[in-house]
mmCIF file of N, CA, C and O in Angstrom:
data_model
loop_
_atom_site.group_PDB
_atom_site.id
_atom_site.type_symbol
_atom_site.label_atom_id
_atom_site.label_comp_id
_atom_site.label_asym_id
_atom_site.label_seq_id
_atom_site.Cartn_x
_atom_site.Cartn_y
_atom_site.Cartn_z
ATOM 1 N N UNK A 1 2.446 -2.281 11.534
ATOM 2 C CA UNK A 1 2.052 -1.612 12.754
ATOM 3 C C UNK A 1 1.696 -2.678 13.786
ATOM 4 O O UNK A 1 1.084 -3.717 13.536
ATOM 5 N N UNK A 2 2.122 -2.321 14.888
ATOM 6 C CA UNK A 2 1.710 -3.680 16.323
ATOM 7 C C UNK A 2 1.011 -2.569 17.312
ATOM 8 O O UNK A 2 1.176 -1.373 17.553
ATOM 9 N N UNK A 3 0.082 -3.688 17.782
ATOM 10 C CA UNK A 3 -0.343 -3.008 18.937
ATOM 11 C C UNK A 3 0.780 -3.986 20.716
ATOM 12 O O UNK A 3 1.239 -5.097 20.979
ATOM 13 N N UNK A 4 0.726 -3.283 21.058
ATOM 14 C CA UNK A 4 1.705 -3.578 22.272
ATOM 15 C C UNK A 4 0.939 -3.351 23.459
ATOM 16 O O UNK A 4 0.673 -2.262 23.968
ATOM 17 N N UNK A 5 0.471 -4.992 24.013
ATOM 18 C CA UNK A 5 0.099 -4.510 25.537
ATOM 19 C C UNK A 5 0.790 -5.489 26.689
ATOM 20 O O UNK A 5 0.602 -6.674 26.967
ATOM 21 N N UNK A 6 1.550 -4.615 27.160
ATOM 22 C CA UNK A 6 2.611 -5.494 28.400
ATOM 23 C C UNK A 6 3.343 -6.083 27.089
ATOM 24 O O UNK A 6 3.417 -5.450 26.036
ATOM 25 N N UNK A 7 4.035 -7.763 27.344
ATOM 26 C CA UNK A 7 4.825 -8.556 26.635
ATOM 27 C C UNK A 7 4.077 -8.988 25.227
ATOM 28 O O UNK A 7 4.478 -9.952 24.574
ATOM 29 N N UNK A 8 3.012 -8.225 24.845
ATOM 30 C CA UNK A 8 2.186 -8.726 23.866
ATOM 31 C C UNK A 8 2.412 -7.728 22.632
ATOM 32 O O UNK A 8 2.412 -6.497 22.672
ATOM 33 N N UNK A 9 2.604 -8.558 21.535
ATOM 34 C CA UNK A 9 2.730 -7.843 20.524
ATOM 35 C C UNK A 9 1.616 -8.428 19.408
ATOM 36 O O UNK A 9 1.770 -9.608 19.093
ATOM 37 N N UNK A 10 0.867 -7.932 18.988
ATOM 38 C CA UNK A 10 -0.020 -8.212 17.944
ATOM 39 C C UNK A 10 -0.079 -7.142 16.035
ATOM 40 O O UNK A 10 -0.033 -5.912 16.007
ATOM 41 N N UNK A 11 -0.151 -7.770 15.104
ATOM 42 C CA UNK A 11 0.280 -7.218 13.772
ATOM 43 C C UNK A 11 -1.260 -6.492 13.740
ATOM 44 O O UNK A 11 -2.143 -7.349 13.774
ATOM 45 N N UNK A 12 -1.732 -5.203 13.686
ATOM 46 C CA UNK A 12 -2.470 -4.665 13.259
ATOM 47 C C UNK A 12 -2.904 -3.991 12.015
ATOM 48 O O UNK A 12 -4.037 -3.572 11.775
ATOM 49 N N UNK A 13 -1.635 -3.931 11.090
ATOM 50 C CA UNK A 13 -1.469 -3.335 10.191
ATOM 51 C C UNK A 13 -0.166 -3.651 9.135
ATOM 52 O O UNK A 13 0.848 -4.151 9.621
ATOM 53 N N UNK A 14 -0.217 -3.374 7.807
ATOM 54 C CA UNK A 14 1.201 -3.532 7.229
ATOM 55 C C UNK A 14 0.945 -2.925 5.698
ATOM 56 O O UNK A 14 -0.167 -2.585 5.292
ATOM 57 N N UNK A 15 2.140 -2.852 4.944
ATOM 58 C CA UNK A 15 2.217 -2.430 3.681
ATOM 59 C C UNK A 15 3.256 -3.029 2.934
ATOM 60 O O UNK A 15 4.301 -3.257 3.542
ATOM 61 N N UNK A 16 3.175 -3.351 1.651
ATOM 62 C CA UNK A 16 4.188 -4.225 1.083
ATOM 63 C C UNK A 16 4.510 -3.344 -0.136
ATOM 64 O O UNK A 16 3.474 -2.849 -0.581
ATOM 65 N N UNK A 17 5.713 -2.958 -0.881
ATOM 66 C CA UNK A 17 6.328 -2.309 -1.878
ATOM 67 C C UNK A 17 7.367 -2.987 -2.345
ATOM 68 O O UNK A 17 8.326 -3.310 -1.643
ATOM 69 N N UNK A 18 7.223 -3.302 -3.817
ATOM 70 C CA UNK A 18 8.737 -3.335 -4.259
ATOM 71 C C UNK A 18 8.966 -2.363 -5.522
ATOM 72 O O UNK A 18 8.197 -1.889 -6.358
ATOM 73 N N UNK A 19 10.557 -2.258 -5.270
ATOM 74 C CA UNK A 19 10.666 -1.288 -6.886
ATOM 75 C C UNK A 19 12.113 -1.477 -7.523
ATOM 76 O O UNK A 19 12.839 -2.392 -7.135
ATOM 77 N N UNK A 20 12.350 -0.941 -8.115
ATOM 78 C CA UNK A 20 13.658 -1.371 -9.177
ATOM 79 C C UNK A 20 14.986 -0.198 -8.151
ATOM 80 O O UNK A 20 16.138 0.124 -8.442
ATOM 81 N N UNK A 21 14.287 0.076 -7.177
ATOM 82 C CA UNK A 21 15.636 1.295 -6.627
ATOM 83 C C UNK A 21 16.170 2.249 -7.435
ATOM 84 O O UNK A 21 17.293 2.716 -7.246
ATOM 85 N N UNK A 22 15.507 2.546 -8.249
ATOM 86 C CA UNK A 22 16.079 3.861 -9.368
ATOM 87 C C UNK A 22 15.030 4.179 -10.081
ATOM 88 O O UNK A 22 15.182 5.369 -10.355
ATOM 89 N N UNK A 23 13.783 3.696 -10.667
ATOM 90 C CA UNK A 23 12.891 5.028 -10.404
ATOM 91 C C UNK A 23 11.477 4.425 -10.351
ATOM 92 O O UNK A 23 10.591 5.276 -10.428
ATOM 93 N N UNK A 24 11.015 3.006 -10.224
ATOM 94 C CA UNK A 24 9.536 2.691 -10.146
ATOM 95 C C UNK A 24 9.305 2.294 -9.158
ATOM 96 O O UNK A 24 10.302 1.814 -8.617
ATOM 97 N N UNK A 25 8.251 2.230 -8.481
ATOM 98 C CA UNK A 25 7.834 0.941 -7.126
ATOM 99 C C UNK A 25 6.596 0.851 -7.706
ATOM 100 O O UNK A 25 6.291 1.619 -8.619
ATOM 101 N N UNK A 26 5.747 -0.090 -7.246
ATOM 102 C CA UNK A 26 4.764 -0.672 -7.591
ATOM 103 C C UNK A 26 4.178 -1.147 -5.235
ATOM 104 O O UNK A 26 4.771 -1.947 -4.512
ATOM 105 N N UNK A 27 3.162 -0.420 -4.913
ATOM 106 C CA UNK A 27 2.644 -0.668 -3.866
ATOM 107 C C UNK A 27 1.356 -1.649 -3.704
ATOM 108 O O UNK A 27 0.234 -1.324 -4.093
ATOM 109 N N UNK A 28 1.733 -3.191 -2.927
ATOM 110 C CA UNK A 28 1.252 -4.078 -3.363
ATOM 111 C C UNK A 28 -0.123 -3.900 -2.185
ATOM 112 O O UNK A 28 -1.165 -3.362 -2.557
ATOM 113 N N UNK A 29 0.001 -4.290 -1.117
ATOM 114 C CA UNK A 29 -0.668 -4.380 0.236
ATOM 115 C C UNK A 29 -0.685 -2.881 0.378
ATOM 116 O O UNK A 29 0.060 -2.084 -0.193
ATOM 117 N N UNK A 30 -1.670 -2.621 1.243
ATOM 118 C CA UNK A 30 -1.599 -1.410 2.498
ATOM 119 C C UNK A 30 -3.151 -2.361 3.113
ATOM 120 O O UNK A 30 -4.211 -2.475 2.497
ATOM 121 N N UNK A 31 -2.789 -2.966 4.568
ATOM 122 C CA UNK A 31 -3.543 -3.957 5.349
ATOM 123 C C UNK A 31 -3.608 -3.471 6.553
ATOM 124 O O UNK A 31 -2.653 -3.163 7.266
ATOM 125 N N UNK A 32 -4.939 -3.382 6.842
ATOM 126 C CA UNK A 32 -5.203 -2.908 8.524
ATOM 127 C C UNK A 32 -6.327 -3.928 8.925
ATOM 128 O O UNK A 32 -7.129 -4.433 8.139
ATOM 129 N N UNK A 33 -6.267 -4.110 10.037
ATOM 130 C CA UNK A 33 -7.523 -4.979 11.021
ATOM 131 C C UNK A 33 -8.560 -4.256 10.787
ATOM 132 O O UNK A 33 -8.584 -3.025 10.769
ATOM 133 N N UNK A 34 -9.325 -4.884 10.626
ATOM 134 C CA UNK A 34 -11.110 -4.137 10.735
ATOM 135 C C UNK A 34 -11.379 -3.739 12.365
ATOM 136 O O UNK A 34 -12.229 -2.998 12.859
ATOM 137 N N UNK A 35 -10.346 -4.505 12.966
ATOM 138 C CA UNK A 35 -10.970 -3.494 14.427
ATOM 139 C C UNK A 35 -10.117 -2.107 14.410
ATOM 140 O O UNK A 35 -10.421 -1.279 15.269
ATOM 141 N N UNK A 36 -9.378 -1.883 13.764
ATOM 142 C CA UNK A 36 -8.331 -0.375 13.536
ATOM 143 C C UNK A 36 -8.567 0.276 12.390
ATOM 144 O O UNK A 36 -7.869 1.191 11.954
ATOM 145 N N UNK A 37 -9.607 -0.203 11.845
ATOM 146 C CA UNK A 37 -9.923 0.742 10.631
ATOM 147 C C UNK A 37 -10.615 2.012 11.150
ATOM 148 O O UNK A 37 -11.306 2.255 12.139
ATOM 149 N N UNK A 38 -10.182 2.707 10.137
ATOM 150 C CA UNK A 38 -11.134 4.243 10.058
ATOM 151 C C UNK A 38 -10.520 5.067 11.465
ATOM 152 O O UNK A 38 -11.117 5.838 12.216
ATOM 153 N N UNK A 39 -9.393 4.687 11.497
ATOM 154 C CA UNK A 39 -8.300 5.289 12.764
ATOM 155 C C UNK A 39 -6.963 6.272 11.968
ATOM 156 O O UNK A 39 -6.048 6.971 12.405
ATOM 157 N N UNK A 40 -7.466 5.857 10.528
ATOM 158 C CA UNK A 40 -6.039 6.828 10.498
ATOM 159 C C UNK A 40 -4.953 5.976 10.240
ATOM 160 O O UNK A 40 -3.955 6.607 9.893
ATOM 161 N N UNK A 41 -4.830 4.962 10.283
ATOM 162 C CA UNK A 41 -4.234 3.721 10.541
ATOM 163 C C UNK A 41 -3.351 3.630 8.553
ATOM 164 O O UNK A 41 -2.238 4.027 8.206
ATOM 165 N N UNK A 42 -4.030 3.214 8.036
ATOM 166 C CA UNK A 42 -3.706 2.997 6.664
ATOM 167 C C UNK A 42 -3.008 4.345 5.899
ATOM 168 O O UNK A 42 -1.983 4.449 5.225
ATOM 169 N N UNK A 43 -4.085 5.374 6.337
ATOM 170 C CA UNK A 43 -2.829 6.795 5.757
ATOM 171 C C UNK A 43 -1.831 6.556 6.493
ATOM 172 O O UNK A 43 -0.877 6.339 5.747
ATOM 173 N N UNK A 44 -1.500 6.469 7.682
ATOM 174 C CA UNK A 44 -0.137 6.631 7.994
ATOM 175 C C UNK A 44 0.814 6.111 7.301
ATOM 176 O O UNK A 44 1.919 6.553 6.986
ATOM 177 N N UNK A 45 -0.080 4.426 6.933
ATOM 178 C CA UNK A 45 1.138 3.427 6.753
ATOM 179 C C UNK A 45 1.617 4.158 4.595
ATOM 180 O O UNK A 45 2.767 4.179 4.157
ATOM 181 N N UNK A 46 0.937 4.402 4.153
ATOM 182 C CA UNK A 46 0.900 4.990 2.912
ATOM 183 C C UNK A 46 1.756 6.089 2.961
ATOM 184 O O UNK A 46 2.622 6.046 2.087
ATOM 185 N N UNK A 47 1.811 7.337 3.906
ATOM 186 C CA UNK A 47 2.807 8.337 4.307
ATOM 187 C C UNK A 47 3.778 7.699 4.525
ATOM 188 O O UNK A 47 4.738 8.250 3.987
ATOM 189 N N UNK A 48 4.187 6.387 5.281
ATOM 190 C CA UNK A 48 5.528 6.002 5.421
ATOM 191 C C UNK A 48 5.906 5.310 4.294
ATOM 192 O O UNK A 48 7.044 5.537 3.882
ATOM 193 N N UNK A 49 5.439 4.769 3.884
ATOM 194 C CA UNK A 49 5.873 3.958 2.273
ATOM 195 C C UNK A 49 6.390 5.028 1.465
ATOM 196 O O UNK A 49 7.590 5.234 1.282
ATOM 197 N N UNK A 50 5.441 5.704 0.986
ATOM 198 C CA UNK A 50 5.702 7.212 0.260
ATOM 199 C C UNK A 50 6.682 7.640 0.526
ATOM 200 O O UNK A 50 7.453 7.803 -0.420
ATOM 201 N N UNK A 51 7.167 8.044 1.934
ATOM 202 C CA UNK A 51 8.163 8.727 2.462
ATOM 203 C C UNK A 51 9.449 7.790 2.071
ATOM 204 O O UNK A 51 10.452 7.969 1.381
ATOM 205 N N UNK A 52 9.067 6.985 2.645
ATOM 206 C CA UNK A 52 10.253 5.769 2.336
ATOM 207 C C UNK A 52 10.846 6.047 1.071
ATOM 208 O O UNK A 52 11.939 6.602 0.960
ATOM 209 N N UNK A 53 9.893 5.536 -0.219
ATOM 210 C CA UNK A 53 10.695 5.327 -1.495
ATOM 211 C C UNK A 53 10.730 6.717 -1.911
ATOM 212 O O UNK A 53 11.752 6.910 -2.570
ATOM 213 N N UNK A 54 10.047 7.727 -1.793
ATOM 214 C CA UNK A 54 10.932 9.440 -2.151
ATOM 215 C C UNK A 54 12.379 9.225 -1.771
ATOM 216 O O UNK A 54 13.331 9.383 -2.535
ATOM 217 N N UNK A 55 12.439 8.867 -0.573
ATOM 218 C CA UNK A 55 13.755 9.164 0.042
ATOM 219 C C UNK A 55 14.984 8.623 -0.895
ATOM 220 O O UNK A 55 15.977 9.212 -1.324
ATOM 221 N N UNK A 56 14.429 6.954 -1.084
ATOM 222 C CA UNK A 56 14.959 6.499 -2.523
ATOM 223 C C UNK A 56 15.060 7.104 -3.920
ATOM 224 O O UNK A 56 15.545 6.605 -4.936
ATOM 225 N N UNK A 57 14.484 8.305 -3.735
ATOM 226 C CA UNK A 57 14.588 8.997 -5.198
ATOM 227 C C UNK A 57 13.593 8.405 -6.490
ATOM 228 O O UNK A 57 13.774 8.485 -7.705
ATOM 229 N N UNK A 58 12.431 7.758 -5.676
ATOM 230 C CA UNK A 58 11.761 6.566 -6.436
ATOM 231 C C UNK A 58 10.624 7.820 -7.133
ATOM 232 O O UNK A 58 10.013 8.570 -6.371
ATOM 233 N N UNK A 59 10.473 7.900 -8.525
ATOM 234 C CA UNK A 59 9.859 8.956 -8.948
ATOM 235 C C UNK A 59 8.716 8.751 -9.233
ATOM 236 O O UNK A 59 8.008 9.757 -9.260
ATOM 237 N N UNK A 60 7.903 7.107 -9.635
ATOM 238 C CA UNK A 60 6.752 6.994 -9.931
ATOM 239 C C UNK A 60 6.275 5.685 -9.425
ATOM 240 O O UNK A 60 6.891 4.619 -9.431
ATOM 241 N N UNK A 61 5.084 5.932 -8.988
ATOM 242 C CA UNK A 61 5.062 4.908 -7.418
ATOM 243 C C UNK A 61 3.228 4.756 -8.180
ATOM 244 O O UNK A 61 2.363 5.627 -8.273
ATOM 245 N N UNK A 62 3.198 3.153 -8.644
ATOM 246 C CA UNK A 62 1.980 2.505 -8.844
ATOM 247 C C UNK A 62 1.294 1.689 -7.860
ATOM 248 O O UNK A 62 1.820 1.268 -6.830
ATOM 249 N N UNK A 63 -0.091 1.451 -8.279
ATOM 250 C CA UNK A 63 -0.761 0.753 -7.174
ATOM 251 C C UNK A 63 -1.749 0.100 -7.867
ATOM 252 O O UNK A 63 -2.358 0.823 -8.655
ATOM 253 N N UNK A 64 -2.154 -1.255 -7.806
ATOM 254 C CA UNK A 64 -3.763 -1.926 -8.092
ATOM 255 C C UNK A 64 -4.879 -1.505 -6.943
ATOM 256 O O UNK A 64 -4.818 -1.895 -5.777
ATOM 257 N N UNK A 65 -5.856 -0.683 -7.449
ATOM 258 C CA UNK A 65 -6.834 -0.719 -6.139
ATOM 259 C C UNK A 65 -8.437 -1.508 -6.305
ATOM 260 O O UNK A 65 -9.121 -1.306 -7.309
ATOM 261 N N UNK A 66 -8.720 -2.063 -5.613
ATOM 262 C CA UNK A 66 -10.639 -2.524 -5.477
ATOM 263 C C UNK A 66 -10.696 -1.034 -5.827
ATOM 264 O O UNK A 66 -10.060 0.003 -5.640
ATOM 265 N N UNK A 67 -12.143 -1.626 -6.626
ATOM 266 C CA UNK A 67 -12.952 -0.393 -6.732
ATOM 267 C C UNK A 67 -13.613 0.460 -5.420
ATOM 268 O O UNK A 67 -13.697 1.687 -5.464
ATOM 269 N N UNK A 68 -13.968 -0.149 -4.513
ATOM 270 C CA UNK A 68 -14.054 0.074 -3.406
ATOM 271 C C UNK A 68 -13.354 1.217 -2.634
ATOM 272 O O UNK A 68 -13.876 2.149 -2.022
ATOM 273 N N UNK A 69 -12.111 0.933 -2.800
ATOM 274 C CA UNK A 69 -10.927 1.806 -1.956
ATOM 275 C C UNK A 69 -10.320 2.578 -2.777
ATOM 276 O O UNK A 69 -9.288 2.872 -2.174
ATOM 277 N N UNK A 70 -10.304 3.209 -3.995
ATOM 278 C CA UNK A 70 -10.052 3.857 -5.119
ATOM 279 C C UNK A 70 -10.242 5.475 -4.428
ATOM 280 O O UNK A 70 -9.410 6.319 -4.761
ATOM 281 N N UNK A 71 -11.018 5.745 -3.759
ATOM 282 C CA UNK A 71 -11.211 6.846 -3.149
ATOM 283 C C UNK A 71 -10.098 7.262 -1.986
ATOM 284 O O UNK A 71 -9.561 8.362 -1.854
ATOM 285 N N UNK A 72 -9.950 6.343 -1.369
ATOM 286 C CA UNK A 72 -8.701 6.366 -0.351
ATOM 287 C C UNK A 72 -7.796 6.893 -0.780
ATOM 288 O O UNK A 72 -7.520 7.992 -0.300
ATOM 289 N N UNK A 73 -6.900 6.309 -1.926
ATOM 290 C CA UNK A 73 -5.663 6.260 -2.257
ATOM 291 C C UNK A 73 -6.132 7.403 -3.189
ATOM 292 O O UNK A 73 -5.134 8.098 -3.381
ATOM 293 N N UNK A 74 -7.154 7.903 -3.834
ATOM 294 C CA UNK A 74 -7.149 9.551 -4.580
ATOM 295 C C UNK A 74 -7.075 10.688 -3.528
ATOM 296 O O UNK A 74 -6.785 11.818 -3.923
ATOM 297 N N UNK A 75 -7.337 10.448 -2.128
ATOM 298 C CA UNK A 75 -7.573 11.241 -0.871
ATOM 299 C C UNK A 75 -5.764 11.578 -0.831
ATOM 300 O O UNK A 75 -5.229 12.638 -0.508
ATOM 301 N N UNK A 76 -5.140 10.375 -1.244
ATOM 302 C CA UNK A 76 -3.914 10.485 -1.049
ATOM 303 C C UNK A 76 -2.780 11.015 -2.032
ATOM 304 O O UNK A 76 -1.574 10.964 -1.787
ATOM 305 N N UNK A 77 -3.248 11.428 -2.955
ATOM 306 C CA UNK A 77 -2.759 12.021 -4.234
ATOM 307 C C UNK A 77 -2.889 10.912 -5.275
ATOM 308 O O UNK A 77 -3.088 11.596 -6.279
ATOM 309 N N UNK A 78 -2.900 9.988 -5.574
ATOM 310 C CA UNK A 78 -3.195 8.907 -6.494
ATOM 311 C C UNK A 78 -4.460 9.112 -7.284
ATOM 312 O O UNK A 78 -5.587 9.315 -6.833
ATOM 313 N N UNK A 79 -3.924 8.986 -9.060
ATOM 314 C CA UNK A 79 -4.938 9.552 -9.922
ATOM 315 C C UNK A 79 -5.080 8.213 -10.554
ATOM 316 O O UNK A 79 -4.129 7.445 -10.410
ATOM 317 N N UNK A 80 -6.162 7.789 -11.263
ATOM 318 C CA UNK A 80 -6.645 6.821 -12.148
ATOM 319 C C UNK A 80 -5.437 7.111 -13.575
ATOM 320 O O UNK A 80 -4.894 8.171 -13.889
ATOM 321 N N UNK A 81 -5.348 6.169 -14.018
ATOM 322 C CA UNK A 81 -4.783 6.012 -15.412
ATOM 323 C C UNK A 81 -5.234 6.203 -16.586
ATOM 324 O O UNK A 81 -5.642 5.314 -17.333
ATOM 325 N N UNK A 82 -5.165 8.040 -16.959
ATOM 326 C CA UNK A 82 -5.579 8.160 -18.033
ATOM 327 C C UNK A 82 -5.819 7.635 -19.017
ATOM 328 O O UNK A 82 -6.841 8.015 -19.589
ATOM 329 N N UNK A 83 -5.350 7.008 -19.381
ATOM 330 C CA UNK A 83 -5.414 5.335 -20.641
ATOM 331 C C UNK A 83 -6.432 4.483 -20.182
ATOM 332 O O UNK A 83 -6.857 3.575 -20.896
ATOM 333 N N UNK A 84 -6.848 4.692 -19.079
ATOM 334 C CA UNK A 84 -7.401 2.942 -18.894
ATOM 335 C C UNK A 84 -6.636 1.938 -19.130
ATOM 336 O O UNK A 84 -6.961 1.169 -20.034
ATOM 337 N N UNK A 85 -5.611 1.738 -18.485
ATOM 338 C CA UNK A 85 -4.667 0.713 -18.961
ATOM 339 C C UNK A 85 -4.815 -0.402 -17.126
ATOM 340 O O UNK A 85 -4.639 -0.087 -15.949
ATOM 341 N N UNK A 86 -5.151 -1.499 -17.718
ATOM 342 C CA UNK A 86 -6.207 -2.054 -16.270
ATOM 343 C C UNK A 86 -4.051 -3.339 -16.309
ATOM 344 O O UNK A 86 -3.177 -3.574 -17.143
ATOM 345 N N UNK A 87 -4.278 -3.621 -15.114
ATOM 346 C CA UNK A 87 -3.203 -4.462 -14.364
ATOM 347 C C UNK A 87 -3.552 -5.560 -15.222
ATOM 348 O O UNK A 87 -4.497 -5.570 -16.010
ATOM 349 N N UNK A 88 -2.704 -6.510 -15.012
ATOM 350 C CA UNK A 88 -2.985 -8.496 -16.222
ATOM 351 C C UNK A 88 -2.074 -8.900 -14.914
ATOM 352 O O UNK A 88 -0.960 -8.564 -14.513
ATOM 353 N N UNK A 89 -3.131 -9.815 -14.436
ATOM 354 C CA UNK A 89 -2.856 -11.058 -13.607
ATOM 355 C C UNK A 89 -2.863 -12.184 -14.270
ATOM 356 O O UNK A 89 -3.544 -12.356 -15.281
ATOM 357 N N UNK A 90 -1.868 -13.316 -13.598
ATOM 358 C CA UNK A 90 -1.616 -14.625 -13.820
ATOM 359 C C UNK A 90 -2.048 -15.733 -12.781
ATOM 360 O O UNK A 90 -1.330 -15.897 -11.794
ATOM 361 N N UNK A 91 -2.678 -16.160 -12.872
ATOM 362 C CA UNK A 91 -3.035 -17.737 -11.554
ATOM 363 C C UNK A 91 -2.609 -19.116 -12.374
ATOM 364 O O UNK A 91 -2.950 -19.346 -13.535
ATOM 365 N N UNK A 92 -1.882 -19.900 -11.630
ATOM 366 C CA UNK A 92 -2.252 -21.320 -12.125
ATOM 367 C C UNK A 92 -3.605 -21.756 -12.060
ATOM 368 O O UNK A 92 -4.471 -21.438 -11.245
ATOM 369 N N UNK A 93 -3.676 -22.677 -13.223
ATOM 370 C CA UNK A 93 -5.044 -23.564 -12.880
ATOM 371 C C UNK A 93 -4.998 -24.531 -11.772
ATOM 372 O O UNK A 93 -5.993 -25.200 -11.496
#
């Protein structure tokens, strides 16, 4: 998402997805400015992702969330993982 004033373009917002194009995505980012938060801003960008990979026929669409924002993305139909089955990250040392 940009905000646009006159020749000015500034990144206010964004969302990052990848998926296998036939039936998983995995939704990495959904990023908004703290001066555009609580605008509505982040559902949208989640409705367009969503929209996006349906359109792809993408049938099961994952996400890592902070505990924090776990509420957001349940506002949005997103349920916790019955299993408790938690994400495994990798970092170099």
């Amino acid at each position: 998402m940009w905000q646009v004033r006159g020749n000015t373009r500034r990144l206010v917002g964004f969302a990052r997805a990848t998926s296998d194009h036939a039936f998983n995505a995995t939704i990495w980012d959904v990023v908004v400015h703290p001066d555009f938060q609580g605008k509505g801003m982040g559902k949208a960008l989640m409705k367009y992702v969503l929209k996006k990979l349906r359109s792809e026929e993408i049938s099961n669409v994952t996400l890592f969330a902070d505990p924090h924002v776990v509420d957001f993305y349940r506002n949005l139909g997103f349920m916790s993982d019955p299993e408790g089955i938690k994400g495994m990250f990798w970092y170099p040392h």
